[in-house]
């Protein structure tokens, strides 16, 4: 079989990573539309709402455990093997779930499946970023996130199609259909090379240069490829000299600020979940009922909400590499905070059956659409591209896994507390999310540098604060020049003048 080269190689990498993200969306939405159905309740003897919450959310614990495991062994295994292991574990988990007859069985199966997802979820953003051109790296992650949203939308409508059936196949078929996407991932892994940056970091420099030639040979002359490879090797050697990437380094400061970069990566992942997005995705039907809709209309509106989630995910394709990560984060999280504050006021009207309750219910439904739109435009793609960009090469797999683990444990927290929060504190639940989102805005403004338009190796110099007039425009085939700021300007334009001091205070 001929070796993949140039656009074909990049497209195949993107297909693999997009399927990985599709599985996140599919798995997230899988049981939400099944657990209240007659078929599921008949099989598991009408579990209580608390037990249903456990069955749904325990998958996140599996994801957390898988991400932690990847942080320990993923760098040694490499990107391809880590993804392959995750796919195999997910296939086993899918088979175990689809054959479950007891609650204990499906809980264990959900944990197993989640472990596989943790491996995949921790690794595919790194794999994509290490192959993608710097000028359009955000775009490729946006493609992945569109497939994630497509997976959520797809599984919702699959669940909806089986919702009137009472035999157990009504929930078993949607579960086993995961394998339709998992088996192609295994096949694709076998035709892809390992990441050139991982190869360079593991003393396989010749193989790294060979993969770079396959990837860049259609746009660059050999001299430019060798220069890029030399820059990667230089970064590896400098990080190795300071022992960057070791567990000891994570807990202590070093010249390239590995600890600070890990904290930023983990923080942005936690912020995404604590902002309330999965309260909307997992419990959209409940939230539509919360604003006064009937059961049938709530289910239908939830389907349209997930469809909008998918459609809106195409908007950042046009924005993320043009206006940057920070402007999208700051503007859209502000919108999310305002929407949640408005939602609290609207749900209050519905909850206490005021004269404006009917109109408030309709407006509350609109708020859910606005929230998901703002999230996918400003937060969703950014939160997956950002950690894999700013982390040092030797810490990239560990750091990505740790930040992903933070994502999943916060996801578990939100999924667990949302139903009792809505039941016990009602409209105040939305106040909590409004306050949390409002809190993220100044933190991101002060501590999060811009990352668009840079080679991954440039971030070591940026965080180390190297003086330097801008590096001259490269001839790497990317259209945008690479500039490194002076050491008193860690963040790029739009950051506060005192951002460097703020970053130091983070650690």
Coordinates of C-alpha atoms in Angstrom, one line a residue:
X1 CA 0.0 0.0 0.0
X2 CA 1.5 3.4 -1.0
X3 CA 2.4 5.8 1.8
X4 CA 0.0 8.6 2.4
X5 CA 1.5 12.0 1.6
X6 CA 0.7 15.7 1.8
X7 CA -3.0 16.6 1.9
X8 CA -4.0 12.9 1.8
X9 CA -2.0 12.2 5.0
X10 CA -3.4 15.3 6.8
X11 CA -7.0 14.4 5.7
X12 CA -6.6 10.9 7.0
X13 CA -5.3 12.1 10.4
X14 CA -8.2 14.5 10.5
X15 CA -10.7 11.7 9.7
X16 CA -9.3 9.6 12.5
X17 CA -9.4 12.4 15.1
X18 CA -12.8 13.5 13.9
X19 CA -14.2 10.0 14.4
X20 CA -12.6 10.1 17.9
X21 CA -14.5 13.3 18.7
X22 CA -17.7 11.9 17.1
X23 CA -17.5 9.1 19.7
X24 CA -17.4 11.7 22.5
X25 CA -20.6 13.3 21.3
X26 CA -22.3 9.9 20.6
X27 CA -21.3 8.5 24.0
X28 CA -22.3 11.7 25.8
X29 CA -25.8 11.7 24.3
X30 CA -26.4 7.9 24.2
X31 CA -28.3 7.1 27.4
X32 CA -29.9 10.5 27.8
X33 CA -32.7 9.6 25.4
X34 CA -33.0 5.9 26.5
X35 CA -33.1 5.9 30.3
X36 CA -36.7 7.1 30.6
X37 CA -38.0 4.7 27.9
X38 CA -40.1 1.6 28.7
X39 CA -37.5 -0.7 27.2
X40 CA -34.7 0.4 29.4
X41 CA -36.9 0.5 32.5
X42 CA -38.2 -2.9 31.9
X43 CA -34.7 -4.4 31.5
X44 CA -33.4 -2.8 34.7
X45 CA -36.5 -3.0 36.8
X46 CA -37.5 0.7 36.8
X47 CA -34.4 2.3 38.4
X48 CA -34.8 5.4 40.5
X49 CA -33.8 8.8 39.3
X50 CA -30.7 8.6 41.5
X51 CA -29.8 5.2 40.0
X52 CA -30.4 6.5 36.5
X53 CA -28.1 9.5 37.3
X54 CA -25.4 7.0 38.4
X55 CA -25.8 4.9 35.3
X56 CA -25.5 7.9 33.0
X57 CA -22.7 9.7 34.8
X58 CA -20.5 6.8 35.8
X59 CA -19.2 6.8 32.2
X60 CA -17.5 10.1 33.1
X61 CA -15.6 8.4 35.9
X62 CA -14.4 5.8 33.4
X63 CA -13.3 8.7 31.1
X64 CA -11.4 10.3 34.1
X65 CA -9.7 7.0 34.9
X66 CA -8.7 6.5 31.2
X67 CA -7.3 10.0 31.0
X68 CA -5.3 9.5 34.2
X69 CA -3.9 6.2 32.8
X70 CA -3.0 7.9 29.6
X71 CA -1.1 10.6 31.6
X72 CA 1.0 7.8 33.1
X73 CA 1.7 5.6 30.0
X74 CA 0.6 7.6 26.9
X75 CA 3.9 9.3 26.3
X76 CA 5.7 6.0 26.3
X77 CA 3.1 4.3 24.1
X78 CA 2.9 7.1 21.5
X79 CA -0.1 8.7 19.9
X80 CA -1.1 5.8 17.6
X81 CA -0.9 3.1 20.2
X82 CA -2.8 5.2 22.8
X83 CA -5.7 5.8 20.4
X84 CA -5.7 2.1 19.3
X85 CA -5.9 0.9 23.0
X86 CA -8.7 3.3 23.6
X87 CA -10.7 2.1 20.6
X88 CA -10.3 -1.6 21.6
X89 CA -11.4 -0.8 25.2
X90 CA -14.4 1.1 23.8
X91 CA -15.4 -1.8 21.6
X92 CA -15.3 -4.1 24.6
X93 CA -17.3 -1.6 26.6
X94 CA -19.9 -1.3 23.9
X95 CA -20.3 -5.1 23.7
X96 CA -20.6 -5.3 27.5
X97 CA -23.2 -2.5 27.6
X98 CA -25.4 -3.9 24.8
X99 CA -25.5 -7.3 26.5
X100 CA -26.3 -6.0 30.0
X101 CA -29.3 -7.4 32.0
X102 CA -28.5 -6.1 35.5
X103 CA -27.7 -2.6 36.8
X104 CA -24.3 -3.8 38.1
X105 CA -23.4 -5.1 34.6
X106 CA -24.3 -1.9 32.8
X107 CA -22.5 0.3 35.4
X108 CA -19.3 -1.8 35.0
X109 CA -19.7 -1.7 31.2
X110 CA -20.1 2.1 31.3
X111 CA -16.9 2.5 33.3
X112 CA -15.0 0.2 30.8
X113 CA -16.3 2.2 27.8
X114 CA -15.4 5.4 29.5
X115 CA -11.8 4.3 30.1
X116 CA -11.5 3.7 26.4
X117 CA -12.9 7.2 25.7
X118 CA -10.4 8.7 28.2
X119 CA -7.5 7.2 26.1
X120 CA -9.0 8.5 22.9
X121 CA -10.1 11.9 24.2
X122 CA -6.7 12.6 25.7
X123 CA -4.7 11.8 22.6
X124 CA -6.6 12.8 19.4
X125 CA -6.3 16.6 20.0
X126 CA -2.5 16.2 20.5
X127 CA -2.2 13.9 17.4
X128 CA -4.1 16.4 15.3
X129 CA -2.2 19.5 16.5
X130 CA 1.2 17.8 15.8
X131 CA 0.2 17.2 12.2
X132 CA -1.7 20.4 11.5
X133 CA -0.2 23.6 9.8
X134 CA 0.0 26.5 12.3
X135 CA -2.1 28.9 10.2
X136 CA -5.1 26.6 10.2
X137 CA -4.7 24.4 13.3
X138 CA -7.8 25.8 14.9
X139 CA -9.8 25.0 11.8
X140 CA -8.9 21.4 12.0
X141 CA -10.0 21.2 15.6
X142 CA -13.3 23.0 14.7
X143 CA -13.9 20.1 12.2
X144 CA -13.5 17.6 15.0
X145 CA -15.9 19.5 17.2
X146 CA -18.5 19.6 14.4
X147 CA -18.3 15.8 14.3
X148 CA -18.6 15.7 18.1
X149 CA -21.8 17.8 17.8
X150 CA -23.0 15.6 14.9
X151 CA -22.5 12.6 17.1
X152 CA -24.6 14.1 19.9
X153 CA -27.3 15.0 17.4
X154 CA -27.2 11.7 15.6
X155 CA -27.6 9.6 18.7
X156 CA -30.4 11.8 20.0
X157 CA -32.5 11.1 16.8
X158 CA -31.5 7.4 16.9
X159 CA -32.8 7.2 20.5
X160 CA -35.9 9.2 19.4
X161 CA -36.6 6.7 16.6
X162 CA -36.6 3.8 19.1
X163 CA -38.4 5.6 21.9
X164 CA -41.8 4.0 21.1
X165 CA -40.5 0.5 21.1
X166 CA -40.7 -1.6 24.3
X167 CA -38.4 -4.6 23.6
X168 CA -34.9 -4.4 24.9
X169 CA -33.4 -4.0 21.4
X170 CA -34.8 -0.4 21.6
X171 CA -31.8 0.5 23.7
X172 CA -29.3 -2.2 22.8
X173 CA -29.2 -1.2 19.1
X174 CA -28.2 2.4 19.8
X175 CA -25.5 1.2 22.2
X176 CA -23.9 -1.3 19.8
X177 CA -24.0 1.1 16.9
X178 CA -20.9 2.8 18.4
X179 CA -18.9 0.0 16.8
X180 CA -19.9 1.3 13.3
X181 CA -17.4 4.2 14.0
X182 CA -14.9 2.4 16.2
X183 CA -13.9 -0.3 13.8
X184 CA -13.0 2.1 11.0
X185 CA -10.8 4.0 13.5
X186 CA -8.8 0.8 14.0
X187 CA -8.3 0.4 10.3
X188 CA -7.2 4.0 9.8
X189 CA -4.6 3.8 12.6
X190 CA -2.7 1.1 10.8
X191 CA -2.1 3.3 7.7
X192 CA -0.9 6.4 9.6
X193 CA 2.6 7.1 10.8
X194 CA 3.4 8.2 14.3
X195 CA 3.5 12.0 15.0
X196 CA 6.8 13.5 13.8
X197 CA 7.1 15.4 17.1
X198 CA 6.7 12.3 19.2
X199 CA 9.3 10.5 17.1
X200 CA 11.7 13.4 17.6
X201 CA 11.1 13.4 21.4
X202 CA 11.9 9.7 21.5
X203 CA 15.3 9.7 19.8
X204 CA 13.9 8.6 16.4
X205 CA 15.0 11.7 14.5
X206 CA 15.4 10.1 11.1
X207 CA 11.8 8.7 11.2
X208 CA 10.6 12.2 12.4
X209 CA 12.3 13.9 9.4
X210 CA 10.8 11.2 7.0
X211 CA 7.3 11.8 8.3
X212 CA 7.8 15.6 8.0
X213 CA 8.9 15.1 4.4
X214 CA 5.7 13.1 3.7
X215 CA 3.6 15.7 5.4
X216 CA 5.2 18.9 4.1
X217 CA 6.9 17.8 0.9
X218 CA 4.1 19.1 -1.4
X219 CA 4.5 22.7 -0.2
X220 CA 8.1 23.1 1.1
X221 CA 11.5 22.5 -0.4
X222 CA 13.7 20.1 1.5
X223 CA 15.8 22.8 3.0
X224 CA 12.7 24.4 4.7
X225 CA 11.6 20.9 6.0
X226 CA 15.1 20.3 7.4
X227 CA 14.9 23.7 9.2
X228 CA 11.5 22.9 10.7
X229 CA 12.8 19.5 11.8
X230 CA 15.9 21.1 13.3
X231 CA 13.6 23.5 15.3
X232 CA 11.7 20.5 16.6
X233 CA 14.9 18.7 17.6
X234 CA 16.2 21.9 19.3
X235 CA 13.1 22.2 21.3
X236 CA 13.4 18.5 22.3
X237 CA 17.0 18.9 23.4
X238 CA 16.3 22.1 25.4
X239 CA 13.3 20.5 27.2
X240 CA 15.4 17.4 27.8
X241 CA 18.2 19.5 29.3
X242 CA 15.8 20.9 31.9
X243 CA 14.0 17.6 32.4
X244 CA 10.8 19.1 31.1
X245 CA 8.0 16.6 31.0
X246 CA 9.0 14.6 34.1
X247 CA 6.5 14.4 36.9
X248 CA 8.9 16.4 39.1
X249 CA 8.9 19.2 36.6
X250 CA 5.1 19.4 36.6
X251 CA 5.2 20.3 40.3
X252 CA 8.0 22.8 40.0
X253 CA 8.8 25.9 38.0
X254 CA 11.2 25.7 35.1
X255 CA 12.6 28.0 32.4
X256 CA 9.7 27.4 30.0
X257 CA 7.0 27.5 32.8
X258 CA 5.7 24.0 32.3
X259 CA 3.7 24.1 35.5
X260 CA 2.0 27.4 34.5
X261 CA 1.1 26.0 31.1
X262 CA -0.3 22.8 32.7
X263 CA -2.4 24.9 35.1
X264 CA -3.8 27.0 32.2
X265 CA -4.6 23.9 30.2
X266 CA -6.4 22.2 33.1
X267 CA -8.2 25.4 34.0
X268 CA -9.7 25.9 30.6
X269 CA -11.0 22.4 30.5
X270 CA -12.6 22.7 33.9
X271 CA -14.1 26.1 33.0
X272 CA -15.8 24.5 30.0
X273 CA -17.7 22.0 32.1
X274 CA -18.4 24.1 35.1
X275 CA -20.1 26.7 32.8
X276 CA -23.0 24.3 32.5
X277 CA -22.9 23.0 29.0
X278 CA -23.5 19.4 29.8
X279 CA -26.4 20.3 32.1
X280 CA -28.0 21.5 28.9
X281 CA -26.9 18.6 26.7
X282 CA -27.7 15.7 29.2
X283 CA -30.9 17.2 30.6
X284 CA -32.3 19.3 27.8
X285 CA -35.7 17.6 27.9
X286 CA -35.9 18.3 31.7
X287 CA -34.9 21.9 31.1
X288 CA -37.6 22.4 28.5
X289 CA -40.1 20.9 30.9
X290 CA -38.7 23.3 33.5
X291 CA -39.9 26.3 31.3
X292 CA -43.4 24.8 31.0
X293 CA -43.3 22.6 27.9
X294 CA -45.1 19.2 27.6
X295 CA -43.2 15.9 27.6
X296 CA -43.6 15.4 23.8
X297 CA -42.8 19.0 22.9
X298 CA -39.8 18.9 25.3
X299 CA -38.4 15.8 23.5
X300 CA -38.9 17.4 20.1
X301 CA -37.3 20.7 21.2
X302 CA -34.4 18.8 22.6
X303 CA -33.8 17.3 19.2
X304 CA -33.9 20.7 17.5
X305 CA -31.5 22.0 20.2
X306 CA -29.0 19.4 19.4
X307 CA -29.4 20.0 15.6
X308 CA -28.7 23.7 16.3
X309 CA -25.6 22.7 18.3
X310 CA -24.3 20.9 15.2
X311 CA -25.1 23.7 12.8
X312 CA -23.6 26.4 15.0
X313 CA -20.4 24.5 15.3
X314 CA -19.6 25.5 11.7
X315 CA -19.4 29.2 12.6
X316 CA -16.0 29.0 14.4
X317 CA -14.5 27.4 11.3
X318 CA -14.5 30.9 9.9
X319 CA -13.3 32.7 13.0
X320 CA -10.9 30.7 15.2
X321 CA -7.8 31.2 13.0
X322 CA -8.7 34.7 11.9
X323 CA -9.6 36.5 15.1
X324 CA -7.9 34.2 17.6
X325 CA -8.7 32.1 20.6
X326 CA -8.9 34.9 23.3
X327 CA -11.5 37.1 21.5
X328 CA -13.8 34.1 21.0
X329 CA -13.4 33.0 24.6
X330 CA -13.9 36.4 26.1
X331 CA -16.9 37.5 24.0
X332 CA -18.9 34.2 24.0
X333 CA -18.4 33.4 27.7
X334 CA -19.7 36.8 28.4
X335 CA -22.8 36.0 26.4
X336 CA -23.1 32.7 28.2
X337 CA -23.1 34.5 31.6
X338 CA -25.7 37.0 30.5
X339 CA -27.9 34.2 29.0
X340 CA -27.8 32.2 32.2
X341 CA -28.7 35.3 34.2
X342 CA -31.6 36.0 32.0
X343 CA -32.6 32.3 32.2
X344 CA -32.8 32.5 36.0
X345 CA -35.2 35.4 35.8
X346 CA -37.4 33.6 33.2
X347 CA -37.5 30.3 35.0
X348 CA -38.5 32.2 38.2
X349 CA -41.5 33.5 36.3
X350 CA -42.5 30.0 35.2
X351 CA -41.7 28.4 38.6
X352 CA -44.0 30.8 40.5
X353 CA -46.7 30.8 37.7
X354 CA -46.7 34.6 37.4
X355 CA -48.8 36.4 34.8
X356 CA -45.8 36.4 32.5
X357 CA -45.1 32.6 32.9
X358 CA -46.2 31.6 29.3
X359 CA -44.1 34.2 27.6
X360 CA -41.2 33.6 30.0
X361 CA -41.3 29.9 29.1
X362 CA -40.9 30.6 25.4
X363 CA -38.1 33.1 26.1
X364 CA -36.5 30.5 28.3
X365 CA -36.4 28.0 25.5
X366 CA -34.8 30.6 23.3
X367 CA -32.1 31.2 26.0
X368 CA -31.1 27.5 25.7
X369 CA -30.5 27.9 22.0
X370 CA -28.5 31.1 22.6
X371 CA -26.4 29.4 25.3
X372 CA -25.5 26.4 23.1
X373 CA -24.7 28.7 20.2
X374 CA -22.4 30.9 22.2
X375 CA -20.7 27.9 23.7
X376 CA -19.9 26.1 20.4
X377 CA -18.7 29.4 18.8
X378 CA -16.5 30.6 21.6
X379 CA -15.6 27.8 23.9
X380 CA -16.0 24.3 22.4
X381 CA -13.3 24.3 19.7
X382 CA -11.0 26.6 21.6
X383 CA -10.9 24.4 24.7
X384 CA -9.6 21.4 22.7
X385 CA -7.1 23.2 20.6
X386 CA -5.6 25.4 23.3
X387 CA -4.0 22.8 25.7
X388 CA -2.3 20.9 22.9
X389 CA -0.9 24.1 21.5
X390 CA 0.6 25.7 24.6
X391 CA 1.9 22.6 26.4
X392 CA 5.7 21.7 26.0
X393 CA 6.4 18.8 23.6
X394 CA 7.7 16.5 26.3
X395 CA 4.7 17.3 28.5
X396 CA 2.1 17.4 25.8
X397 CA 0.6 13.9 26.3
X398 CA 0.8 14.1 30.1
X399 CA -0.6 17.6 30.2
X400 CA -3.4 16.9 27.7
X401 CA -4.4 13.8 29.7
X402 CA -4.4 15.7 33.0
X403 CA -6.4 18.5 31.5
X404 CA -8.8 16.0 29.9
X405 CA -9.2 14.3 33.3
X406 CA -10.1 17.7 34.8
X407 CA -12.7 18.0 32.1
X408 CA -14.3 14.6 32.8
X409 CA -14.3 14.9 36.6
X410 CA -16.0 18.3 36.3
X411 CA -18.4 16.8 33.7
X412 CA -19.3 14.1 36.2
X413 CA -19.9 16.7 38.9
X414 CA -22.3 18.8 36.8
X415 CA -24.2 15.8 35.5
X416 CA -24.6 14.5 39.1
X417 CA -25.7 17.8 40.7
X418 CA -28.0 19.2 37.9
X419 CA -31.2 17.2 38.5
X420 CA -31.2 17.7 42.4
X421 CA -30.2 21.3 41.9
X422 CA -33.2 21.9 39.5
X423 CA -35.5 20.1 41.9
X424 CA -34.3 21.8 45.1
X425 CA -33.2 25.3 44.2
X426 CA -35.0 25.7 40.9
X427 CA -34.3 29.0 39.1
X428 CA -31.2 29.6 41.3
X429 CA -29.4 26.8 39.4
X430 CA -29.0 29.2 36.5
X431 CA -27.7 31.9 38.8
X432 CA -24.9 29.5 39.8
X433 CA -23.9 29.0 36.1
X434 CA -24.2 32.7 35.4
X435 CA -21.8 33.5 38.2
X436 CA -19.3 30.8 37.2
X437 CA -19.2 32.0 33.6
X438 CA -18.8 35.6 34.6
X439 CA -15.8 34.5 36.8
X440 CA -14.0 32.9 33.9
X441 CA -13.9 36.1 31.8
X442 CA -11.4 38.1 33.9
X443 CA -9.3 35.0 34.6
X444 CA -9.0 34.3 30.8
X445 CA -8.3 38.0 30.1
X446 CA -5.4 38.2 32.7
X447 CA -3.8 34.8 32.4
X448 CA -4.4 33.2 29.0
X449 CA -2.1 34.2 26.1
X450 CA -3.2 34.1 22.5
X451 CA -1.9 31.0 20.6
X452 CA -3.1 31.4 17.0
X453 CA -0.5 31.4 14.1
X454 CA 2.4 29.9 15.9
X455 CA 4.5 26.7 15.4
X456 CA 4.2 24.5 18.5
X457 CA 7.9 24.9 19.2
X458 CA 7.5 28.7 19.4
X459 CA 5.6 28.4 22.7
X460 CA 8.7 27.4 24.7
X461 CA 10.4 30.6 23.6
X462 CA 7.3 32.7 24.3
X463 CA 6.8 31.4 27.8
X464 CA 10.5 31.6 28.5
X465 CA 10.3 35.3 27.6
X466 CA 13.1 35.3 25.0
X467 CA 13.9 38.8 23.9
X468 CA 13.7 39.0 20.3
X469 CA 12.6 41.0 17.6
X470 CA 10.1 39.1 15.7
X471 CA 11.3 36.1 14.0
X472 CA 11.3 36.9 10.3
X473 CA 8.6 35.6 8.1
X474 CA 9.1 31.9 7.6
X475 CA 8.9 30.1 4.3
X476 CA 7.1 27.2 5.7
X477 CA 4.2 27.5 3.3
X478 CA 1.9 29.1 5.9
X479 CA 0.7 32.5 5.0
X480 CA 1.1 34.2 8.3
X481 CA 4.5 35.3 9.7
X482 CA 5.5 34.0 13.1
X483 CA 6.2 36.7 15.7
X484 CA 7.6 36.2 19.2
X485 CA 6.9 38.9 21.7
X486 CA 9.4 40.4 24.0
X487 CA 9.5 39.1 27.5
X488 CA 7.3 41.8 28.9
X489 CA 4.4 40.7 26.7
X490 CA 3.6 37.0 27.1
X491 CA 0.1 37.4 25.7
X492 CA -0.5 38.7 22.3
X493 CA -2.5 41.7 21.3
X494 CA -5.6 42.2 23.4
X495 CA -4.0 41.1 26.7
X496 CA -3.5 43.4 29.5
X497 CA -0.1 45.1 29.9
X498 CA 0.4 43.4 33.3
X499 CA -0.4 39.9 32.0
X500 CA 3.1 38.6 32.7
X501 CA 2.8 39.5 36.3
X502 CA -0.6 37.8 36.4
X503 CA 0.8 34.7 34.9
X504 CA 3.5 34.5 37.5
X505 CA 1.0 34.9 40.2
X506 CA -0.9 31.8 39.0
X507 CA 1.9 29.7 40.2

